[in-house]
């Protein structure tokens, strides 16, 4: 079978290893700067040109499935020739390309020893990057180990979080085959008393289960992450010994649109208290400091923020500083970089490490979360932990825990004018922000602190066991 791979970013990197090189005809990408170049010896071409080549399937390597699928259909590609990376298990002879399992720390000792009398819990992440879901599971692993359980952190992909886990003496297993395998096929997990699976990425894995081992499935995903999912497979999951929990209302509603009769409980993540560990500027700054954190992409809405900034009267805009933190290699980031050349009040830092992130938050006056869709942004909880109030879109799950004007501000998603008005209010009423920040800190303590998280997590785990 000959493939066109649509997408050359993160999900291409995650799944490219499964494709024999001789089966890939070309890579498709809408970026004009990438077209005409090569990646891994494959030519990158526009979708319009790519579909003129001989191919059997186009595989979408992105979570922006609907717009990419519609683009392909508009170009004349038949629906049954368009696939998603969740379909690869059924498309490829992947068992011929299985990868060795990587054990770190004391993982093998814990896995294959029968001496321990403690119950063993496996926590499965889709990656070991420093994104919100993986960090939430990291805190869960620490909490469960502190409570006396034997824990192992497993992942489909390696990444920088592994160093932190090993520093905490939490064993790690990296098994790339989890992208393709079901629970029955993963032969190293049978000794566990409980599995905790993170994100919708594990729905294929859970489609064939050993139901003697209870599973907690912790959902963090917005509705657009479900566009590539086989809905029949999801709906017909074996529900025996399966408990589903969600990080707030956004992931729960996304899941229940497909499986409306499945109960989904709430399990918010916990954020470690780092307040007071960083030097905070106490005096009123020359400019009010706004920060926005996240991968620069349409879903995160940094373009909406830029529109809002441009709507500010020049006199007010000069009193503010807007800092965009996060991965800045996307097509939208390229466009924003061009636009802000003439807007000195807006700057982009690119990605930063965790220590730098906390320092930026500590020095900020207001966190802006302009997302079009965002289940429960970790950075919002981290900002409130630092006593920084959030100006947040009502499409972000965190908005459910904010009272507008009391412990933060809320604006209607995609309404740049309303966002601009709220920014202007912050600049004109700077003296109100510390009070609002103190109330935001109370939200952190009552909803997102490690103490509250641990209590709920242990309740869910003990019930499942």
Short mmCIF file of C-alpha atoms in Angstrom, two decimals:
data_model
loop_
_atom_site.label_atom_id
_atom_site.label_comp_id
_atom_site.label_asym_id
_atom_site.label_seq_id
_atom_site.Cartn_x
_atom_site.Cartn_y
_atom_site.Cartn_z
CA UNK A 1 0.00 0.00 0.00
CA UNK A 2 1.32 3.45 -0.95
CA UNK A 3 0.78 6.38 1.43
CA UNK A 4 0.68 10.15 1.36
CA UNK A 5 1.28 11.48 4.88
CA UNK A 6 -0.58 14.74 5.55
CA UNK A 7 1.26 16.69 8.26
CA UNK A 8 4.96 17.19 9.01
CA UNK A 9 4.82 18.34 12.63
CA UNK A 10 4.51 16.69 16.03
CA UNK A 11 2.25 13.79 15.00
CA UNK A 12 4.40 13.00 11.97
CA UNK A 13 7.34 12.64 14.38
CA UNK A 14 5.25 10.42 16.65
CA UNK A 15 4.06 7.97 13.99
CA UNK A 16 6.57 8.03 11.11
CA UNK A 17 8.45 5.00 12.47
CA UNK A 18 5.56 2.70 11.57
CA UNK A 19 5.75 3.38 7.82
CA UNK A 20 8.23 1.45 5.67
CA UNK A 21 10.15 4.11 3.71
CA UNK A 22 9.41 2.45 0.40
CA UNK A 23 5.66 2.78 1.06
CA UNK A 24 5.66 6.57 1.53
CA UNK A 25 5.15 8.49 -1.71
CA UNK A 26 5.37 12.04 -0.30
CA UNK A 27 4.52 14.29 2.64
CA UNK A 28 1.72 16.85 2.35
CA UNK A 29 1.82 20.23 4.07
CA UNK A 30 -0.01 23.54 3.60
CA UNK A 31 3.01 25.61 4.66
CA UNK A 32 4.48 27.40 1.65
CA UNK A 33 7.88 27.51 3.37
CA UNK A 34 7.95 23.70 3.68
CA UNK A 35 6.70 22.88 0.19
CA UNK A 36 9.51 22.06 -2.18
CA UNK A 37 11.79 20.86 0.61
CA UNK A 38 12.59 17.37 1.95
CA UNK A 39 12.08 15.74 5.35
CA UNK A 40 13.58 12.32 6.13
CA UNK A 41 14.33 12.08 2.37
CA UNK A 42 10.63 12.47 1.54
CA UNK A 43 9.50 15.37 -0.70
CA UNK A 44 7.09 17.84 0.89
CA UNK A 45 4.41 19.01 -1.53
CA UNK A 46 1.08 20.82 -1.39
CA UNK A 47 -2.03 18.63 -0.99
CA UNK A 48 -3.19 19.77 -4.44
CA UNK A 49 0.02 18.49 -6.07
CA UNK A 50 0.39 15.46 -3.82
CA UNK A 51 -2.90 13.85 -4.77
CA UNK A 52 -1.74 13.77 -8.41
CA UNK A 53 0.84 11.16 -7.38
CA UNK A 54 -0.01 7.42 -7.32
CA UNK A 55 -1.25 6.51 -3.82
CA UNK A 56 -3.67 4.21 -2.00
CA UNK A 57 -4.34 6.17 1.21
CA UNK A 58 -3.78 9.63 2.64
CA UNK A 59 -3.01 9.40 6.36
CA UNK A 60 -3.77 12.54 8.41
CA UNK A 61 -1.04 12.98 11.02
CA UNK A 62 -2.70 15.74 13.02
CA UNK A 63 -5.63 16.26 15.36
CA UNK A 64 -7.05 18.89 12.98
CA UNK A 65 -8.84 16.08 11.23
CA UNK A 66 -12.05 17.69 10.03
CA UNK A 67 -10.52 20.65 8.21
CA UNK A 68 -7.82 18.47 6.64
CA UNK A 69 -10.34 15.81 5.62
CA UNK A 70 -12.62 18.47 4.12
CA UNK A 71 -9.69 19.97 2.22
CA UNK A 72 -8.86 16.57 0.73
CA UNK A 73 -12.48 15.86 -0.20
CA UNK A 74 -12.75 19.28 -1.83
CA UNK A 75 -9.70 18.33 -3.93
CA UNK A 76 -11.52 15.17 -5.05
CA UNK A 77 -10.08 12.50 -2.72
CA UNK A 78 -12.68 9.86 -1.92
CA UNK A 79 -13.67 9.46 1.75
CA UNK A 80 -12.56 5.82 1.92
CA UNK A 81 -9.01 6.79 0.89
CA UNK A 82 -8.61 9.22 3.83
CA UNK A 83 -7.34 7.78 7.13
CA UNK A 84 -6.19 9.01 10.54
CA UNK A 85 -3.30 7.85 12.70
CA UNK A 86 -5.79 6.08 14.97
CA UNK A 87 -6.52 3.82 11.96
CA UNK A 88 -2.91 2.65 11.55
CA UNK A 89 -3.40 -0.51 13.60
CA UNK A 90 -5.82 -1.70 10.93
CA UNK A 91 -3.82 -0.40 7.92
CA UNK A 92 -0.23 -1.48 8.57
CA UNK A 93 1.61 -4.73 9.21
CA UNK A 94 2.81 -3.11 12.40
CA UNK A 95 3.66 -6.36 14.21
CA UNK A 96 6.54 -6.79 11.76
CA UNK A 97 7.96 -3.46 12.98
CA UNK A 98 7.50 -3.89 16.74
CA UNK A 99 9.97 -2.00 18.90
CA UNK A 100 11.86 -3.15 21.99
CA UNK A 101 10.39 -2.03 25.31
CA UNK A 102 12.64 0.35 27.26
CA UNK A 103 12.83 -0.08 31.05
CA UNK A 104 14.32 2.70 33.21
CA UNK A 105 14.90 2.99 36.93
CA UNK A 106 13.87 -0.19 38.71
CA UNK A 107 11.06 -0.90 36.26
CA UNK A 108 12.08 -4.49 35.47
CA UNK A 109 12.57 -5.30 39.16
CA UNK A 110 9.09 -4.00 40.01
CA UNK A 111 7.46 -5.61 36.97
CA UNK A 112 8.87 -9.09 37.17
CA UNK A 113 9.33 -9.60 40.92
CA UNK A 114 6.64 -11.32 42.97
CA UNK A 115 8.17 -10.28 46.28
CA UNK A 116 6.35 -6.98 46.76
CA UNK A 117 3.22 -7.14 48.87
CA UNK A 118 2.10 -3.68 47.81
CA UNK A 119 -0.50 -3.21 45.09
CA UNK A 120 1.10 -2.20 41.80
CA UNK A 121 -0.37 0.65 39.74
CA UNK A 122 0.62 1.43 36.15
CA UNK A 123 0.06 5.00 34.94
CA UNK A 124 0.05 5.27 31.14
CA UNK A 125 0.74 8.57 29.37
CA UNK A 126 0.66 9.34 25.64
CA UNK A 127 4.12 10.96 25.94
CA UNK A 128 6.82 12.17 28.33
CA UNK A 129 6.76 15.81 27.26
CA UNK A 130 6.01 18.59 29.72
CA UNK A 131 2.42 19.19 28.61
CA UNK A 132 -0.51 19.41 31.00
CA UNK A 133 -1.85 15.80 30.84
CA UNK A 134 1.59 14.19 31.27
CA UNK A 135 2.42 16.49 34.20
CA UNK A 136 -0.96 15.76 35.80
CA UNK A 137 -0.21 12.04 35.63
CA UNK A 138 3.27 12.71 37.04
CA UNK A 139 1.70 14.33 40.11
CA UNK A 140 -0.69 11.37 40.37
CA UNK A 141 2.27 8.98 40.36
CA UNK A 142 4.00 10.91 43.14
CA UNK A 143 0.83 11.02 45.23
CA UNK A 144 0.12 7.30 44.86
CA UNK A 145 3.68 6.34 45.74
CA UNK A 146 3.51 8.56 48.82
CA UNK A 147 0.33 6.70 49.80
CA UNK A 148 2.15 3.36 49.76
CA UNK A 149 1.42 1.99 46.29
CA UNK A 150 4.08 0.54 44.00
CA UNK A 151 3.89 2.70 40.87
CA UNK A 152 5.35 2.63 37.37
CA UNK A 153 4.93 5.41 34.82
CA UNK A 154 4.53 4.12 31.26
CA UNK A 155 4.49 6.05 28.01
CA UNK A 156 4.13 5.64 24.25
CA UNK A 157 7.02 8.07 23.70
CA UNK A 158 10.18 9.18 25.48
CA UNK A 159 10.74 12.77 26.56
CA UNK A 160 12.13 15.21 29.15
CA UNK A 161 9.64 14.28 31.88
CA UNK A 162 11.46 10.97 32.29
CA UNK A 163 14.34 12.72 34.06
CA UNK A 164 11.97 14.17 36.65
CA UNK A 165 10.30 10.80 37.22
CA UNK A 166 13.60 8.99 37.70
CA UNK A 167 14.80 11.77 40.03
CA UNK A 168 11.70 10.98 42.13
CA UNK A 169 12.68 7.28 41.97
CA UNK A 170 9.57 6.45 39.94
CA UNK A 171 10.38 3.66 37.42
CA UNK A 172 9.56 4.37 33.77
CA UNK A 173 8.64 2.09 30.87
CA UNK A 174 8.70 3.51 27.32
CA UNK A 175 6.83 1.26 24.89
CA UNK A 176 6.19 2.69 21.43
CA UNK A 177 4.06 -0.36 20.62
CA UNK A 178 1.31 1.10 22.83
CA UNK A 179 0.42 3.32 19.86
CA UNK A 180 -0.79 0.15 18.09
CA UNK A 181 -1.38 -2.56 20.70
CA UNK A 182 -4.48 -3.31 22.70
CA UNK A 183 -4.30 -4.03 26.41
CA UNK A 184 -4.55 -7.80 25.75
CA UNK A 185 -1.52 -7.67 23.44
CA UNK A 186 0.76 -5.68 25.78
CA UNK A 187 2.37 -8.65 27.53
CA UNK A 188 4.26 -6.77 30.28
CA UNK A 189 1.26 -5.32 32.12
CA UNK A 190 -0.47 -8.42 33.51
CA UNK A 191 1.01 -8.14 37.01
CA UNK A 192 -0.62 -4.79 37.84
CA UNK A 193 -3.50 -4.32 40.25
CA UNK A 194 -4.75 -1.19 38.46
CA UNK A 195 -4.14 0.81 35.28
CA UNK A 196 -4.65 4.56 34.93
CA UNK A 197 -4.75 5.55 31.24
CA UNK A 198 -4.38 9.18 30.26
CA UNK A 199 -6.20 10.94 27.36
CA UNK A 200 -8.24 9.74 24.39
CA UNK A 201 -4.99 8.40 22.86
CA UNK A 202 -5.63 5.13 24.75
CA UNK A 203 -9.02 4.34 23.25
CA UNK A 204 -7.64 1.73 20.80
CA UNK A 205 -5.54 0.21 23.60
CA UNK A 206 -8.70 -0.12 25.71
CA UNK A 207 -10.77 -1.63 22.89
CA UNK A 208 -9.56 -5.14 23.88
CA UNK A 209 -8.99 -5.46 27.61
CA UNK A 210 -8.06 -7.91 30.28
CA UNK A 211 -11.07 -7.02 32.45
CA UNK A 212 -9.56 -8.73 35.51
CA UNK A 213 -7.43 -5.57 35.89
CA UNK A 214 -9.51 -2.49 36.74
CA UNK A 215 -8.87 0.60 34.63
CA UNK A 216 -9.30 4.30 35.38
CA UNK A 217 -9.44 6.33 32.17
CA UNK A 218 -8.57 9.99 32.81
CA UNK A 219 -9.82 12.26 30.03
CA UNK A 220 -8.20 15.64 29.29
CA UNK A 221 -9.29 16.19 25.69
CA UNK A 222 -11.39 18.78 23.86
CA UNK A 223 -14.02 17.70 21.34
CA UNK A 224 -11.82 18.18 18.28
CA UNK A 225 -9.50 15.41 19.53
CA UNK A 226 -12.38 12.99 18.86
CA UNK A 227 -12.66 13.80 15.14
CA UNK A 228 -10.31 10.94 14.16
CA UNK A 229 -11.84 8.40 16.55
CA UNK A 230 -13.74 5.31 15.41
CA UNK A 231 -16.98 6.09 17.23
CA UNK A 232 -18.36 2.56 17.01
CA UNK A 233 -15.19 1.20 18.64
CA UNK A 234 -15.42 3.84 21.38
CA UNK A 235 -19.09 3.25 22.06
CA UNK A 236 -18.68 -0.53 22.33
CA UNK A 237 -15.83 -0.54 24.84
CA UNK A 238 -16.20 -3.23 27.49
CA UNK A 239 -17.38 -1.31 30.56
CA UNK A 240 -16.60 -4.01 33.11
CA UNK A 241 -14.05 -2.71 35.66
CA UNK A 242 -13.75 0.57 33.69
CA UNK A 243 -14.11 3.91 35.46
CA UNK A 244 -13.94 7.15 33.47
CA UNK A 245 -13.00 10.48 35.04
CA UNK A 246 -12.56 13.88 33.45
CA UNK A 247 -10.60 17.07 34.02
CA UNK A 248 -13.71 19.24 34.30
CA UNK A 249 -16.74 19.75 32.05
CA UNK A 250 -15.08 20.17 28.61
CA UNK A 251 -13.61 16.62 28.27
CA UNK A 252 -16.71 15.11 29.88
CA UNK A 253 -19.07 16.78 27.38
CA UNK A 254 -16.82 15.81 24.45
CA UNK A 255 -16.87 12.14 25.48
CA UNK A 256 -20.58 12.08 26.33
CA UNK A 257 -21.53 13.39 22.87
CA UNK A 258 -20.36 10.01 21.56
CA UNK A 259 -21.14 7.78 24.57
CA UNK A 260 -24.03 9.56 26.32
CA UNK A 261 -24.96 6.71 28.64
CA UNK A 262 -21.49 6.28 30.20
CA UNK A 263 -21.06 7.89 33.65
CA UNK A 264 -18.07 10.24 33.82
CA UNK A 265 -16.91 11.61 37.19
CA UNK A 266 -14.71 14.66 37.80
CA UNK A 267 -11.03 14.42 38.70
CA UNK A 268 -9.23 17.75 38.45
CA UNK A 269 -5.43 17.69 38.34
CA UNK A 270 -3.25 19.03 41.14
CA UNK A 271 -0.52 21.66 40.79
CA UNK A 272 2.44 21.75 43.17
CA UNK A 273 2.63 24.95 45.23
CA UNK A 274 5.65 26.92 43.99
CA UNK A 275 4.46 30.33 45.22
CA UNK A 276 7.05 32.26 47.20
CA UNK A 277 9.98 30.40 45.65
CA UNK A 278 10.55 33.12 43.05
CA UNK A 279 11.38 36.82 43.32
CA UNK A 280 8.25 38.88 42.74
CA UNK A 281 8.30 42.55 41.73
CA UNK A 282 6.08 44.39 44.23
CA UNK A 283 5.97 47.92 42.82
CA UNK A 284 3.61 49.00 40.06
CA UNK A 285 5.46 48.33 36.81
CA UNK A 286 5.90 50.87 34.08
CA UNK A 287 3.76 48.58 31.93
CA UNK A 288 1.02 46.17 33.03
CA UNK A 289 2.36 42.69 32.29
CA UNK A 290 0.07 40.23 30.51
CA UNK A 291 1.21 36.69 29.71
CA UNK A 292 -0.26 34.01 27.43
CA UNK A 293 1.19 30.50 27.55
CA UNK A 294 0.66 27.65 25.10
CA UNK A 295 1.53 26.17 21.73
CA UNK A 296 0.85 28.92 19.19
CA UNK A 297 -2.00 27.50 17.13
CA UNK A 298 -5.59 28.22 16.17
CA UNK A 299 -7.03 26.25 19.11
CA UNK A 300 -5.12 28.37 21.64
CA UNK A 301 -6.39 31.61 20.06
CA UNK A 302 -3.30 33.82 20.14
CA UNK A 303 -4.58 35.43 16.91
CA UNK A 304 -7.70 36.55 18.82
CA UNK A 305 -5.47 38.15 21.45
CA UNK A 306 -3.52 39.98 18.75
CA UNK A 307 -6.76 41.36 17.31
CA UNK A 308 -7.77 42.52 20.79
CA UNK A 309 -4.42 44.27 21.34
CA UNK A 310 -4.75 46.11 18.02
CA UNK A 311 -8.20 47.37 19.11
CA UNK A 312 -6.75 49.09 22.19
CA UNK A 313 -6.39 52.87 22.02
CA UNK A 314 -2.67 53.62 21.39
CA UNK A 315 -2.39 55.43 24.74
CA UNK A 316 -3.55 52.34 26.65
CA UNK A 317 -1.55 49.91 24.55
CA UNK A 318 1.67 51.75 25.46
CA UNK A 319 0.93 51.02 29.13
CA UNK A 320 0.96 47.25 28.58
CA UNK A 321 3.36 44.43 27.74
CA UNK A 322 2.05 41.21 26.15
CA UNK A 323 4.28 38.14 26.39
CA UNK A 324 3.46 35.04 24.29
CA UNK A 325 5.22 31.95 25.66
CA UNK A 326 5.26 28.61 23.87
CA UNK A 327 6.26 26.60 20.83
CA UNK A 328 6.49 29.11 17.96
CA UNK A 329 7.20 27.02 14.86
CA UNK A 330 3.62 26.61 13.64
CA UNK A 331 2.16 28.27 10.56
CA UNK A 332 0.13 30.62 12.80
CA UNK A 333 3.25 31.50 14.80
CA UNK A 334 5.01 32.48 11.57
CA UNK A 335 2.11 34.82 10.74
CA UNK A 336 2.03 36.37 14.23
CA UNK A 337 5.79 36.93 14.16
CA UNK A 338 5.36 38.97 10.99
CA UNK A 339 2.49 41.03 12.42
CA UNK A 340 4.14 41.93 15.74
CA UNK A 341 7.15 43.50 14.04
CA UNK A 342 5.15 46.72 14.06
CA UNK A 343 3.64 46.15 17.54
CA UNK A 344 6.40 46.71 20.13
CA UNK A 345 4.06 45.87 23.02
CA UNK A 346 3.83 42.21 21.94
CA UNK A 347 6.76 39.79 22.13
CA UNK A 348 7.27 36.04 21.72
CA UNK A 349 9.70 34.04 23.85
CA UNK A 350 9.41 30.61 22.25
CA UNK A 351 9.31 27.61 24.63
CA UNK A 352 10.90 28.01 28.08
CA UNK A 353 11.87 25.57 30.84
CA UNK A 354 9.77 25.10 33.99
CA UNK A 355 11.90 27.36 36.19
CA UNK A 356 11.68 30.20 33.67
CA UNK A 357 7.94 29.62 33.32
CA UNK A 358 7.38 30.05 37.06
CA UNK A 359 9.48 33.23 37.08
CA UNK A 360 7.44 34.69 34.20
CA UNK A 361 4.19 33.87 36.00
CA UNK A 362 5.45 35.35 39.27
CA UNK A 363 6.33 38.59 37.46
CA UNK A 364 3.01 38.84 35.58
CA UNK A 365 -0.04 40.89 36.52
CA UNK A 366 -2.63 38.97 34.49
CA UNK A 367 -2.74 35.66 32.61
CA UNK A 368 -4.72 35.79 29.34
CA UNK A 369 -6.14 32.51 28.03
CA UNK A 370 -7.79 33.34 24.67
CA UNK A 371 -8.47 29.72 23.62
CA UNK A 372 -11.17 28.70 21.20
CA UNK A 373 -11.22 25.35 22.99
CA UNK A 374 -9.19 24.28 26.03
CA UNK A 375 -10.20 21.54 28.48
CA UNK A 376 -8.44 22.78 31.62
CA UNK A 377 -5.21 24.70 30.88
CA UNK A 378 -2.61 23.84 33.51
CA UNK A 379 -0.99 27.25 33.15
CA UNK A 380 -4.20 28.91 34.39
CA UNK A 381 -4.03 26.91 37.63
CA UNK A 382 -0.31 27.68 37.90
CA UNK A 383 -1.01 31.39 37.44
CA UNK A 384 -3.63 31.34 40.20
CA UNK A 385 -1.18 29.42 42.39
CA UNK A 386 1.17 32.41 41.99
CA UNK A 387 -1.67 34.79 42.86
CA UNK A 388 -2.06 35.95 39.25
CA UNK A 389 -5.69 36.32 38.09
CA UNK A 390 -6.81 34.97 34.71
CA UNK A 391 -8.64 36.71 31.89
CA UNK A 392 -10.04 33.61 30.29
CA UNK A 393 -12.23 32.53 27.39
CA UNK A 394 -15.53 30.89 28.31
CA UNK A 395 -14.44 27.99 26.04
CA UNK A 396 -11.73 27.01 28.55
CA UNK A 397 -12.74 24.57 31.28
CA UNK A 398 -11.16 26.75 33.98
CA UNK A 399 -13.89 29.35 33.38
CA UNK A 400 -16.28 27.12 35.34
CA UNK A 401 -14.28 27.89 38.51
CA UNK A 402 -13.98 31.67 38.00
CA UNK A 403 -16.43 34.37 39.05
CA UNK A 404 -16.17 37.23 36.61
CA UNK A 405 -14.80 40.32 38.33
CA UNK A 406 -14.16 38.51 41.64
CA UNK A 407 -11.29 36.06 41.13
CA UNK A 408 -10.69 36.62 37.43
CA UNK A 409 -12.33 37.83 34.24
CA UNK A 410 -14.22 35.91 31.54
CA UNK A 411 -14.89 36.88 27.94
CA UNK A 412 -16.90 35.20 25.20
CA UNK A 413 -14.74 32.96 23.05
CA UNK A 414 -13.59 34.48 19.72
CA UNK A 415 -14.95 37.94 20.66
CA UNK A 416 -11.81 40.00 20.28
CA UNK A 417 -13.65 43.25 21.03
CA UNK A 418 -14.87 42.01 24.42
CA UNK A 419 -11.36 40.73 25.20
CA UNK A 420 -9.94 44.13 24.27
CA UNK A 421 -12.40 45.85 26.61
CA UNK A 422 -11.41 43.55 29.50
CA UNK A 423 -7.71 44.22 28.84
CA UNK A 424 -8.42 47.96 28.86
CA UNK A 425 -10.21 47.57 32.21
CA UNK A 426 -7.17 45.79 33.67
CA UNK A 427 -4.87 48.60 32.56
CA UNK A 428 -7.19 51.31 33.92
CA UNK A 429 -7.83 49.45 37.21
CA UNK A 430 -4.41 48.01 37.95
CA UNK A 431 -4.94 48.52 41.69
CA UNK A 432 -7.76 45.92 41.57
CA UNK A 433 -5.55 43.15 40.22
CA UNK A 434 -3.75 42.21 43.50
CA UNK A 435 -7.12 41.76 45.25
CA UNK A 436 -8.37 39.67 42.35
CA UNK A 437 -5.12 37.69 42.45
CA UNK A 438 -5.59 36.90 46.15
CA UNK A 439 -9.06 35.52 45.35
CA UNK A 440 -7.57 33.53 42.45
CA UNK A 441 -5.15 31.97 44.91
CA UNK A 442 -8.16 30.77 46.91
CA UNK A 443 -9.49 29.03 43.78
CA UNK A 444 -6.16 27.26 43.44
CA UNK A 445 -6.23 26.12 47.06
CA UNK A 446 -9.83 24.84 46.94
CA UNK A 447 -9.77 23.23 43.46
CA UNK A 448 -6.24 22.66 42.13
CA UNK A 449 -3.95 22.15 45.13
CA UNK A 450 -2.12 18.86 45.55
CA UNK A 451 -3.93 18.25 48.85
CA UNK A 452 -7.38 18.43 47.26
CA UNK A 453 -6.21 16.41 44.25
CA UNK A 454 -4.74 13.64 46.41
CA UNK A 455 -7.93 13.24 48.42
CA UNK A 456 -10.05 12.80 45.29
CA UNK A 457 -7.48 10.62 43.50
CA UNK A 458 -7.19 8.19 46.42
CA UNK A 459 -10.95 8.00 46.67
CA UNK A 460 -11.21 7.04 42.98
CA UNK A 461 -8.31 4.56 43.18
CA UNK A 462 -9.57 2.82 46.33
CA UNK A 463 -13.05 2.53 44.84
CA UNK A 464 -11.60 0.93 41.66
CA UNK A 465 -9.38 -1.49 43.60
#
